[in-house]
Tab-separated table of C-alpha atoms in Angstrom:
chain	number	residue	atom	x	y	z
A	259	MET	CA	-16.673	-21.806	-4.261
A	260	GLN	CA	-13.124	-21.522	-5.308
A	261	ASP	CA	-9.873	-23.738	-5.122
A	262	LEU	CA	-8.629	-22.946	-1.773
A	263	ASN	CA	-4.851	-24.644	-3.203
A	264	PHE	CA	-5.024	-21.919	-5.618
A	265	ARG	CA	-3.668	-18.883	-4.717
A	266	GLU	CA	-2.617	-15.499	-7.491
A	267	SER	CA	0.654	-13.813	-7.370
A	268	TRP	CA	2.159	-11.292	-8.068
A	269	ALA	CA	3.210	-12.112	-11.877
A	270	THR	CA	6.081	-9.245	-11.205
A	271	ARG	CA	8.627	-7.143	-9.046
A	272	ILE	CA	7.476	-4.472	-10.208
A	273	GLY	CA	3.550	-5.400	-9.915
A	274	PHE	CA	4.093	-5.992	-6.726
A	275	ILE	CA	6.292	-1.800	-5.661
A	276	LEU	CA	3.166	-0.237	-7.911
A	277	ALA	CA	0.326	-1.962	-5.728
A	278	ALA	CA	1.630	-1.930	-2.700
A	279	SER	CA	2.791	1.564	-3.558
A	280	GLY	CA	-0.743	2.364	-4.955
A	281	SER	CA	-2.443	1.226	-1.769
A	282	ALA	CA	-0.315	3.940	-0.214
A	283	VAL	CA	-0.135	7.366	-2.650
A	284	GLY	CA	-3.652	8.285	-2.174
A	285	LEU	CA	-6.063	11.309	-0.684
A	286	GLY	CA	-2.850	10.632	2.738
A	287	ASN	CA	-0.466	11.954	0.394
A	288	ILE	CA	-2.403	14.019	-2.335
A	289	TRP	CA	-5.640	15.100	0.453
A	290	ARG	CA	-3.675	15.071	3.476
A	291	PHE	CA	-0.220	15.340	3.426
A	292	PRO	CA	-0.548	19.153	1.996
A	293	TYR	CA	-3.131	20.087	4.058
A	294	MET	CA	-0.850	19.406	7.218
A	295	THR	CA	2.079	20.344	5.874
A	296	GLY	CA	0.019	23.671	5.846
A	297	GLU	CA	-1.410	23.555	8.965
A	298	HIS	CA	1.782	22.699	11.106
A	299	GLY	CA	4.294	25.100	8.824
A	300	GLY	CA	5.694	23.692	5.982
A	301	ALA	CA	8.895	22.488	5.872
A	302	ALA	CA	10.140	21.570	9.858
A	303	PHE	CA	7.184	19.724	9.195
A	304	LEU	CA	8.626	17.868	6.132
A	305	VAL	CA	11.374	17.020	8.660
A	306	ILE	CA	9.600	15.202	11.135
A	307	TYR	CA	7.845	13.720	8.955
A	308	LEU	CA	10.813	12.155	7.286
A	309	VAL	CA	12.506	11.192	10.274
A	310	ALA	CA	9.003	9.313	11.269
A	311	ILE	CA	8.928	7.448	7.492
A	312	ILE	CA	12.104	5.427	8.595
A	313	LEU	CA	11.561	5.373	12.309
A	314	ILE	CA	8.042	3.471	12.016
A	315	GLY	CA	6.996	3.373	8.368
A	316	TYR	CA	9.763	0.967	6.465
A	317	PRO	CA	10.180	-1.230	9.812
A	318	VAL	CA	6.641	-1.372	9.651
A	319	MET	CA	6.110	-1.724	6.177
A	320	ILE	CA	8.864	-4.797	5.785
A	321	ASN	CA	6.893	-5.907	8.793
A	322	GLU	CA	3.422	-6.246	7.764
A	323	VAL	CA	5.696	-8.003	3.674
A	324	ILE	CA	7.191	-10.545	6.103
A	325	LEU	CA	4.024	-11.553	7.207
A	326	GLY	CA	1.910	-12.220	4.401
A	327	ARG	CA	4.795	-13.930	2.261
A	328	LYS	CA	5.429	-16.053	5.596
A	329	THR	CA	1.566	-17.047	4.781
A	330	ASN	CA	0.576	-16.631	2.140
A	331	LYS	CA	-3.630	-15.297	3.758
A	332	ASN	CA	-5.166	-12.559	4.207
A	333	PRO	CA	-4.404	-11.133	7.782
A	334	VAL	CA	-6.871	-13.150	9.936
A	335	GLY	CA	-5.143	-16.159	8.373
A	336	ALA	CA	-1.698	-15.030	8.500
A	337	PHE	CA	-2.258	-14.836	13.084
A	338	LYS	CA	-3.639	-18.458	12.802
A	339	ALA	CA	-1.173	-19.836	10.173
A	340	LEU	CA	1.859	-17.901	12.650
A	341	ALA	CA	0.198	-18.213	16.066
A	342	PRO	CA	-2.734	-21.364	15.742
A	343	ASN	CA	-5.131	-21.217	18.618
A	344	THR	CA	-4.243	-18.715	20.860
A	345	PRO	CA	-6.550	-15.024	20.383
A	346	TRP	CA	-3.367	-13.552	17.951
A	347	TRP	CA	-6.247	-13.559	14.866
A	348	LEU	CA	-7.888	-10.172	16.364
A	349	VAL	CA	-5.436	-8.543	15.455
A	350	GLY	CA	-5.890	-9.599	11.467
A	351	ALA	CA	-9.407	-8.872	12.317
A	352	LEU	CA	-8.792	-6.227	13.354
A	353	GLY	CA	-6.519	-4.861	10.158
A	354	VAL	CA	-9.896	-5.993	7.842
A	355	PHE	CA	-12.454	-4.035	10.055
A	356	THR	CA	-9.701	-1.204	9.492
A	357	GLY	CA	-9.789	-1.498	6.683
A	358	PHE	CA	-13.195	-1.875	5.630
A	359	VAL	CA	-14.406	1.381	7.635
A	360	ILE	CA	-11.249	3.036	6.258
A	361	LEU	CA	-12.662	2.583	2.335
A	362	SER	CA	-16.291	2.912	3.763
A	363	TYR	CA	-15.892	7.246	4.362
A	364	TYR	CA	-12.338	7.326	2.532
A	365	SER	CA	-14.439	6.516	-0.430
A	366	VAL	CA	-17.075	9.626	0.126
A	367	VAL	CA	-14.418	12.201	-0.076
A	368	ALA	CA	-12.765	10.235	-3.631
A	369	GLY	CA	-15.961	10.643	-4.769
A	370	TRP	CA	-15.923	14.630	-4.562
A	371	SER	CA	-12.538	13.953	-5.828
A	372	LEU	CA	-14.259	12.630	-8.759
A	373	ALA	CA	-17.033	14.486	-9.041
A	374	TYR	CA	-14.578	17.859	-8.697
A	375	ILE	CA	-13.615	16.937	-11.978
A	376	TYR	CA	-15.916	19.032	-13.864
A	377	LYS	CA	-16.724	21.082	-11.193
A	378	VAL	CA	-13.247	23.113	-11.121
A	379	VAL	CA	-14.022	23.316	-15.132
A	380	LEU	CA	-17.312	25.467	-14.164
A	381	SER	CA	-15.413	27.576	-11.503
A	382	ALA	CA	-12.714	28.195	-13.764
A	383	THR	CA	-14.624	29.325	-15.974
A	384	ALA	CA	-17.263	31.510	-13.912
A	385	ALA	CA	-16.986	35.562	-13.454
A	386	GLU	CA	-17.355	35.442	-10.424
A	387	ILE	CA	-17.616	32.125	-8.135
A	388	ASP	CA	-17.461	31.516	-4.355
A	389	HIS	CA	-15.592	27.940	-3.755
A	390	ALA	CA	-16.379	27.408	-0.255
A	391	GLU	CA	-19.908	27.990	-1.369
A	392	VAL	CA	-19.552	25.545	-3.829
A	393	PHE	CA	-17.807	22.657	-2.319
A	394	VAL	CA	-20.853	23.314	1.164
A	395	GLY	CA	-23.395	23.153	-1.626
A	396	HIS	CA	-22.262	20.545	-3.074
A	397	ILE	CA	-21.303	18.382	0.463
A	398	THR	CA	-24.644	19.173	1.862
A	399	SER	CA	-26.757	18.086	-0.831
A	400	VAL	CA	-27.897	14.861	-0.486
A	401	TRP	CA	-27.921	12.469	-3.405
A	402	GLU	CA	-25.441	14.219	-6.000
A	403	PRO	CA	-22.391	12.779	-3.183
A	404	ILE	CA	-24.114	9.596	-3.340
A	405	ILE	CA	-24.450	9.560	-6.958
A	406	TRP	CA	-20.453	10.491	-6.810
A	407	GLN	CA	-19.420	7.806	-3.947
A	408	ALA	CA	-21.019	5.014	-5.786
A	409	ILE	CA	-19.698	5.419	-9.129
A	410	PHE	CA	-15.910	5.482	-7.588
A	411	MET	CA	-17.138	1.997	-5.619
A	412	ILE	CA	-18.641	0.662	-9.186
A	413	LEU	CA	-14.669	1.368	-10.215
A	414	THR	CA	-13.196	0.130	-7.217
A	415	VAL	CA	-15.212	-3.338	-7.218
A	416	SER	CA	-14.695	-4.066	-11.491
A	417	ILE	CA	-10.865	-4.142	-11.071
A	418	ILE	CA	-10.554	-5.646	-7.611
A	419	ALA	CA	-13.137	-8.729	-9.434
A	420	ALA	CA	-11.032	-8.901	-12.413
A	421	GLY	CA	-7.941	-10.085	-10.398
A	422	VAL	CA	-4.810	-9.873	-8.820
A	423	VAL	CA	-3.140	-9.700	-11.889
A	424	LYS	CA	-5.782	-8.860	-14.752
A	425	GLY	CA	-7.566	-6.788	-11.990
A	426	ILE	CA	-4.839	-4.238	-9.786
A	427	GLN	CA	-1.152	-5.443	-11.221
A	428	LYS	CA	-2.499	-4.435	-15.266
A	429	TRP	CA	-4.531	-0.932	-13.317
A	430	VAL	CA	-1.748	-0.353	-11.583
A	431	THR	CA	1.404	-0.651	-13.797
A	432	ILE	CA	-1.724	2.451	-15.606
A	433	LEU	CA	-2.378	4.739	-12.930
A	434	MET	CA	0.496	4.582	-10.800
A	435	PRO	CA	2.804	6.637	-13.864
A	436	ALA	CA	-0.040	8.344	-14.457
A	437	ILE	CA	0.021	9.578	-11.273
A	438	LEU	CA	3.529	10.979	-11.484
A	439	VAL	CA	3.659	12.012	-15.011
A	440	LEU	CA	1.184	14.351	-14.000
A	441	LEU	CA	2.737	15.977	-10.742
A	442	VAL	CA	5.108	16.705	-13.115
A	443	ILE	CA	3.212	18.997	-15.400
A	444	LEU	CA	1.315	19.665	-12.097
A	445	ILE	CA	5.155	21.213	-10.727
A	446	ILE	CA	6.627	22.034	-13.735
A	447	ARG	CA	3.370	25.094	-13.550
A	448	ALA	CA	2.801	26.055	-9.944
A	449	VAL	CA	7.049	27.233	-10.297
A	450	THR	CA	6.809	28.910	-12.563
A	451	LEU	CA	4.607	31.323	-11.446
A	452	PRO	CA	6.082	34.586	-10.376
A	453	GLY	CA	6.198	34.260	-6.584
A	454	ALA	CA	5.715	30.846	-6.353
A	455	GLY	CA	9.699	31.392	-4.120
A	456	GLU	CA	7.878	31.827	-1.141
A	457	GLY	CA	6.510	28.724	-1.349
A	458	LEU	CA	9.290	26.748	-2.372
A	459	ALA	CA	11.219	29.129	1.148
A	460	TYR	CA	7.933	27.735	2.435
A	461	TYR	CA	8.268	24.432	1.948
A	462	LEU	CA	11.642	22.768	1.873
A	463	GLN	CA	13.323	25.429	4.047
A	464	PRO	CA	12.517	24.263	8.025
A	465	ASN	CA	12.428	26.569	11.227
A	466	PHE	CA	11.665	24.885	13.646
A	467	GLY	CA	10.586	28.010	16.109
A	468	ASP	CA	6.933	26.802	16.234
A	469	VAL	CA	7.500	23.097	16.312
A	470	GLY	CA	5.569	21.527	19.178
A	471	PRO	CA	3.961	18.901	20.116
A	472	ARG	CA	0.844	18.639	17.546
A	473	THR	CA	3.591	19.298	15.274
A	474	PHE	CA	5.626	15.660	16.314
A	475	LEU	CA	1.985	14.542	16.988
A	476	GLY	CA	0.651	14.673	13.246
A	477	ALA	CA	4.219	13.764	11.529
A	478	ILE	CA	4.143	10.695	13.011
A	479	SER	CA	0.636	9.719	12.274
A	480	GLN	CA	0.243	11.188	9.125
A	481	ALA	CA	3.510	8.944	7.981
A	482	PHE	CA	1.603	5.163	9.108
A	483	PHE	CA	-1.743	6.306	8.021
A	484	THR	CA	0.274	7.376	4.326
A	485	LEU	CA	1.745	4.041	3.676
A	486	SER	CA	-1.468	1.913	4.872
A	487	LEU	CA	0.202	-0.030	7.753
A	488	GLY	CA	-2.344	-1.770	9.884
A	489	MET	CA	-4.695	-1.394	8.028
A	490	GLY	CA	-4.318	-5.259	6.475
A	491	ALA	CA	-3.410	-3.810	2.174
A	492	ILE	CA	-0.049	-4.695	2.510
A	493	ILE	CA	-0.069	-8.379	4.562
A	494	THR	CA	-2.141	-9.319	2.084
A	495	TYR	CA	-0.157	-8.006	-0.650
A	496	GLY	CA	2.673	-9.143	1.012
A	497	SER	CA	0.248	-12.714	0.800
A	498	TYR	CA	0.814	-12.079	-2.956
A	499	LEU	CA	4.612	-12.584	-3.429
A	500	ARG	CA	6.823	-15.467	-3.925
A	501	GLU	CA	9.329	-16.685	-1.934
A	502	LYS	CA	12.603	-15.387	-4.512
A	503	ASP	CA	11.440	-12.091	-3.544
A	504	GLU	CA	13.334	-9.646	-2.155
A	505	ILE	CA	11.536	-7.904	0.639
A	506	PRO	CA	13.959	-4.851	2.319
A	507	GLY	CA	14.065	-3.949	-1.051
A	508	ASN	CA	10.789	-3.762	-2.279
A	509	SER	CA	9.601	-2.336	0.598
A	510	ALA	CA	12.172	0.442	0.909
A	511	SER	CA	11.213	1.231	-3.146
A	512	VAL	CA	6.810	0.827	-1.543
A	513	VAL	CA	8.460	3.402	1.051
A	514	GLY	CA	10.654	6.141	-1.212
A	515	LEU	CA	7.812	5.971	-3.570
A	516	ASP	CA	4.953	6.698	-1.408
A	517	THR	CA	6.763	9.534	0.545
A	518	GLY	CA	9.342	10.929	-3.069
A	519	ILE	CA	4.627	11.529	-3.763
A	520	ALA	CA	3.710	13.020	-1.502
A	521	ILE	CA	6.906	15.431	-1.386
A	522	MET	CA	6.178	15.626	-5.354
A	523	ALA	CA	2.538	17.135	-4.439
A	524	GLY	CA	3.598	19.524	-1.968
A	525	LEU	CA	5.954	20.463	-4.996
A	526	ALA	CA	3.057	21.366	-7.347
A	527	ILE	CA	0.809	22.809	-4.455
A	528	PHE	CA	2.060	25.537	-2.331
A	529	PRO	CA	4.002	28.018	-4.720
A	530	ALA	CA	0.775	28.004	-6.662
A	531	VAL	CA	-0.581	29.260	-3.330
A	532	PHE	CA	2.263	31.265	-2.304
A	533	ALA	CA	2.078	33.279	-6.093
A	534	LEU	CA	-1.626	33.807	-6.333
A	535	GLY	CA	-1.271	35.016	-2.498
A	536	PHE	CA	-3.480	32.760	-0.478
A	537	SER	CA	-2.727	30.861	2.568
A	538	PRO	CA	-0.802	27.637	2.698
A	539	ASP	CA	-2.898	26.390	6.228
A	540	GLY	CA	-7.103	26.168	5.285
A	541	GLY	CA	-7.142	22.880	5.930
A	542	PRO	CA	-8.785	19.786	4.717
A	543	GLY	CA	-10.283	22.486	2.461
A	544	LEU	CA	-7.602	22.943	0.858
A	545	VAL	CA	-7.317	21.383	-2.275
A	546	PHE	CA	-10.796	21.726	-2.608
A	547	ILE	CA	-11.969	25.816	-1.641
A	548	THR	CA	-8.067	27.478	-2.002
A	549	LEU	CA	-6.885	25.454	-4.954
A	550	PRO	CA	-9.561	25.666	-7.217
A	551	ALA	CA	-9.729	29.198	-6.487
A	552	VAL	CA	-5.968	28.975	-7.074
A	553	PHE	CA	-6.827	28.341	-10.550
A	554	ALA	CA	-9.400	30.257	-12.014
A	555	GLU	CA	-6.643	32.882	-12.226
A	556	MET	CA	-3.956	30.998	-13.018
A	557	PRO	CA	-3.237	30.660	-16.952
A	558	LEU	CA	-4.865	27.549	-18.249
A	559	GLY	CA	-6.235	26.948	-15.015
A	560	VAL	CA	-9.400	25.180	-16.750
A	561	LEU	CA	-6.543	22.785	-17.942
A	562	PHE	CA	-4.772	22.159	-15.018
A	563	GLY	CA	-7.505	21.944	-12.305
A	564	LEU	CA	-9.131	18.826	-14.605
A	565	LEU	CA	-5.250	17.573	-14.666
A	566	PHE	CA	-5.174	17.706	-10.764
A	567	PHE	CA	-8.261	16.296	-9.665
A	568	ILE	CA	-7.910	13.480	-11.975
A	569	LEU	CA	-4.472	12.767	-10.147
A	570	LEU	CA	-6.329	12.616	-7.179
A	571	SER	CA	-8.647	10.723	-8.517
A	572	ILE	CA	-6.592	8.369	-9.866
A	573	ALA	CA	-4.463	8.323	-5.834
A	574	ALA	CA	-7.804	7.484	-3.955
A	575	LEU	CA	-8.388	4.894	-6.676
A	576	THR	CA	-5.087	2.919	-5.919
A	577	SER	CA	-5.839	3.063	-2.483
A	578	ALA	CA	-8.999	2.122	-2.523
A	579	ILE	CA	-8.724	-1.577	-4.311
A	580	SER	CA	-6.135	-2.554	-1.848
A	581	LEU	CA	-9.216	-1.491	0.813
A	582	LEU	CA	-10.771	-3.289	-0.720
A	583	GLU	CA	-9.363	-6.482	-1.787
A	584	VAL	CA	-8.227	-6.499	2.087
A	585	VAL	CA	-12.133	-7.762	2.660
A	586	THR	CA	-12.431	-9.814	-0.561
A	587	ALA	CA	-9.462	-12.193	0.142
A	588	TRP	CA	-10.474	-12.238	3.447
A	589	LEU	CA	-13.767	-13.436	2.575
A	590	ILE	CA	-11.961	-15.758	-0.484
A	591	ASP	CA	-9.399	-17.788	1.696
A	592	GLU	CA	-11.383	-17.627	5.080
A	593	LYS	CA	-14.485	-18.830	3.835
A	594	GLY	CA	-14.036	-20.153	-0.113
A	595	TRP	CA	-15.410	-17.324	-1.914
A	596	THR	CA	-15.370	-17.035	-4.751
A	597	ARG	CA	-14.091	-13.573	-6.022
A	598	GLY	CA	-16.294	-11.815	-7.866
A	599	SER	CA	-19.201	-11.935	-5.615
A	600	ALA	CA	-16.686	-11.690	-2.989
A	601	ALA	CA	-15.421	-8.152	-4.561
A	602	VAL	CA	-18.803	-6.886	-4.965
A	603	THR	CA	-21.124	-8.016	-2.241
A	604	MET	CA	-18.160	-6.354	0.434
A	605	GLY	CA	-18.121	-3.456	-2.484
A	606	ILE	CA	-22.354	-3.036	-1.731
A	607	ILE	CA	-21.943	-2.628	2.388
A	608	ILE	CA	-19.548	-0.970	2.468
A	609	PHE	CA	-21.086	1.262	0.350
A	610	VAL	CA	-23.694	1.536	2.980
A	611	VAL	CA	-21.763	1.854	5.319
A	612	GLY	CA	-20.388	5.336	4.876
A	613	LEU	CA	-23.715	6.900	3.667
A	614	PRO	CA	-23.963	8.252	7.201
A	615	THR	CA	-20.690	9.893	6.053
A	616	THR	CA	-22.009	10.692	2.985
A	617	LEU	CA	-25.432	12.534	4.529
A	618	GLY	CA	-23.229	14.078	7.992
A	619	TYR	CA	-23.596	16.811	5.646
A	620	SER	CA	-27.068	17.367	5.069
A	621	VAL	CA	-29.828	14.831	6.437
A	622	LEU	CA	-27.250	13.726	10.068
A	623	SER	CA	-25.458	16.443	9.890
A	624	ASP	CA	-27.064	17.275	13.498
A	625	VAL	CA	-25.601	13.461	15.036
A	626	THR	CA	-22.696	13.771	16.309
A	627	PHE	CA	-20.824	10.721	18.328
A	628	PRO	CA	-21.051	11.699	22.268
A	629	GLY	CA	-17.664	13.264	23.477
A	630	LEU	CA	-16.485	14.062	20.648
A	631	GLY	CA	-18.311	16.495	18.240
A	632	MET	CA	-17.653	15.180	15.637
A	633	ASP	CA	-19.345	15.014	12.112
A	634	MET	CA	-19.792	11.568	11.483
A	635	LEU	CA	-16.832	11.717	8.448
A	636	ASP	CA	-14.536	13.005	10.860
A	637	THR	CA	-15.616	10.265	13.836
A	638	TYR	CA	-14.954	7.276	11.189
A	639	ASP	CA	-11.162	9.373	10.112
A	640	TRP	CA	-11.384	9.554	14.148
A	641	PHE	CA	-11.564	5.932	14.554
A	642	ALA	CA	-9.936	4.849	12.212
A	643	ASN	CA	-6.319	7.077	12.672
A	644	SER	CA	-6.532	7.932	16.286
A	645	ILE	CA	-7.351	4.172	17.548
A	646	PHE	CA	-7.927	1.237	15.034
A	647	LEU	CA	-4.890	2.457	12.296
A	648	PRO	CA	-1.910	2.551	15.675
A	649	LEU	CA	-3.394	0.015	17.715
A	650	GLY	CA	-2.691	-2.380	14.432
A	651	GLY	CA	0.007	-1.293	14.309
A	652	LEU	CA	1.338	-1.489	18.147
A	653	LEU	CA	0.515	-4.814	18.376
A	654	THR	CA	1.600	-6.637	14.596
A	655	ALA	CA	4.691	-4.990	15.889
A	656	ILE	CA	4.472	-6.262	19.330
A	657	PHE	CA	3.136	-10.294	17.986
A	658	VAL	CA	6.514	-9.861	15.652
A	659	GLY	CA	9.379	-8.861	17.934
A	660	TYR	CA	7.916	-11.201	20.966
A	661	ILE	CA	5.706	-13.986	20.156
A	662	TRP	CA	6.290	-15.163	16.458
A	663	GLY	CA	9.942	-14.225	17.390
A	664	ALA	CA	11.942	-10.942	15.476
A	665	ARG	CA	14.432	-13.608	14.866
A	666	ASN	CA	12.062	-15.622	13.172
A	667	ALA	CA	10.766	-12.618	10.923
A	668	VAL	CA	14.154	-11.476	9.795
A	669	GLN	CA	15.559	-15.323	8.260
A	670	GLU	CA	12.070	-14.970	6.173
A	671	GLY	CA	12.382	-11.062	5.235
A	672	ASN	CA	16.024	-11.959	4.134
A	673	LYS	CA	15.204	-14.919	2.074
A	674	ASN	CA	16.960	-13.414	-1.413
A	675	ALA	CA	17.616	-9.843	-0.160
A	676	GLY	CA	19.659	-7.939	-1.932
A	677	LEU	CA	21.764	-5.039	-1.498
A	678	ILE	CA	19.057	-4.843	2.372
A	679	SER	CA	19.418	-7.006	4.926
A	680	LEU	CA	17.310	-7.653	7.698
A	681	GLY	CA	19.528	-7.083	11.298
A	682	ASN	CA	20.091	-5.579	14.665
A	683	TRP	CA	19.411	-2.169	13.471
A	684	TRP	CA	15.416	-3.857	12.693
A	685	VAL	CA	14.988	-5.952	15.554
A	686	LEU	CA	16.114	-2.960	17.471
A	687	LEU	CA	13.353	-1.072	16.688
A	688	ILE	CA	10.209	-3.657	16.049
A	689	ARG	CA	10.174	-4.873	19.117
A	690	TYR	CA	11.565	-1.156	21.014
A	691	VAL	CA	11.283	1.551	18.936
A	692	VAL	CA	7.694	1.302	17.202
A	693	PRO	CA	5.533	0.228	19.988
A	694	ALA	CA	7.288	2.924	22.291
A	695	LEU	CA	6.517	5.705	19.432
A	696	ILE	CA	2.764	4.474	18.350
A	697	LEU	CA	1.972	4.008	21.599
A	698	VAL	CA	3.102	7.470	22.012
A	699	ILE	CA	0.810	8.881	19.038
A	700	MET	CA	-1.882	7.008	20.469
A	701	ILE	CA	-1.984	8.306	23.547
A	702	MET	CA	-1.348	12.440	22.870
A	703	GLY	CA	-4.047	11.400	20.367
A	704	ILE	CA	-6.998	10.614	22.687
A	705	TYR	CA	-6.304	13.230	24.858
A	706	ASP	CA	-5.734	15.852	22.783
A	707	THR	CA	-8.804	15.135	21.068
A	708	PHE	CA	-10.738	14.727	24.681
A	709	PHE	CA	-8.827	17.231	26.388
A	710	GLY	CA	-6.616	19.539	23.962
A	711	GLY	CA	-7.295	23.111	24.209
């Protein structure tokens, strides 16, 4: 058992910003954001998404960082410390559980991205190839996706077991700049393709004529998902902040970097998709089916395909380590486990829990959740994104706004604050705007799933 009085901290301010940004930057930015934008009309979706980031994402990010730094504890411990002898610790437990569930299927999709590092070479060098057939063949085989899922979890566990500074901070300071460099290279290649202007117009010139309720729902949900809010990761990372570290400015840096990378991902994808005559509304298959076809027709397509899927894998890894850190920190803080034992044990359990989502396209392809009619991976994802994440964010906002007290949070958040300080604007958002919008998201999402057309 380790010394419970010892708790690691980020060695530098940039260490926290890169780690928290790495948590936020992941498949949500590089995989989910482009296909959501493509499905919901391009630039209009982007504008609504940016508004949602400001009204929901940023205040909730500050909220969760405050809870972490104030208590220096994992999500369960944070609520226990601020509301002892009450059931509010269950909100923290929901965060730990949500991170657990998300990583169980997140690692499956991340495994696909690892596999595509070499598959894109095969597809780009083949004379004729059906890219949809390649993707379906991969996910419907039994052992191949399991092996790649296992490889990805081994990488994630190895980084978490090494610790906050030597593991998480060390690797995010390498991986996050790598993401930015790779994105810049891909953007330059995409926007210089003949015919790229049509893709840029689709992505940057809003047309609100086709905007409907689902556009708002998709944009707000994406803003919530991409920042890793409601899953315990930001509370956990905030718990490693020191008293001298400011919160509003650091949170703004995290939100800005995450949003910037999502926008850059769109700039890397849509000009290339339009330039080569493909449809932007490819859904979840945009990255794994449409883009390999794009790379196959692009000059130096093998190189840029390799770079893209390396980028996707790195982004997935930076998010996965934050998700595993949530449950690892819970075992360390609440149960007194050593970091190595906690990381390995939870990594194995999460891998096993995620197996049904891997097998949901092969031996469990006929299994669906009653009432949803979805495959296993989509079922895990629906519960996480439509129920667990918004519920966690809603209850956390209510807790800070009304139970612990928004004024207490403002006082904590303004310690050593720089250019940005918290005031009535933040209290208004966290007490009224955020809970109302999140509640609307949940109701609309559940209604759309069961009663929508």
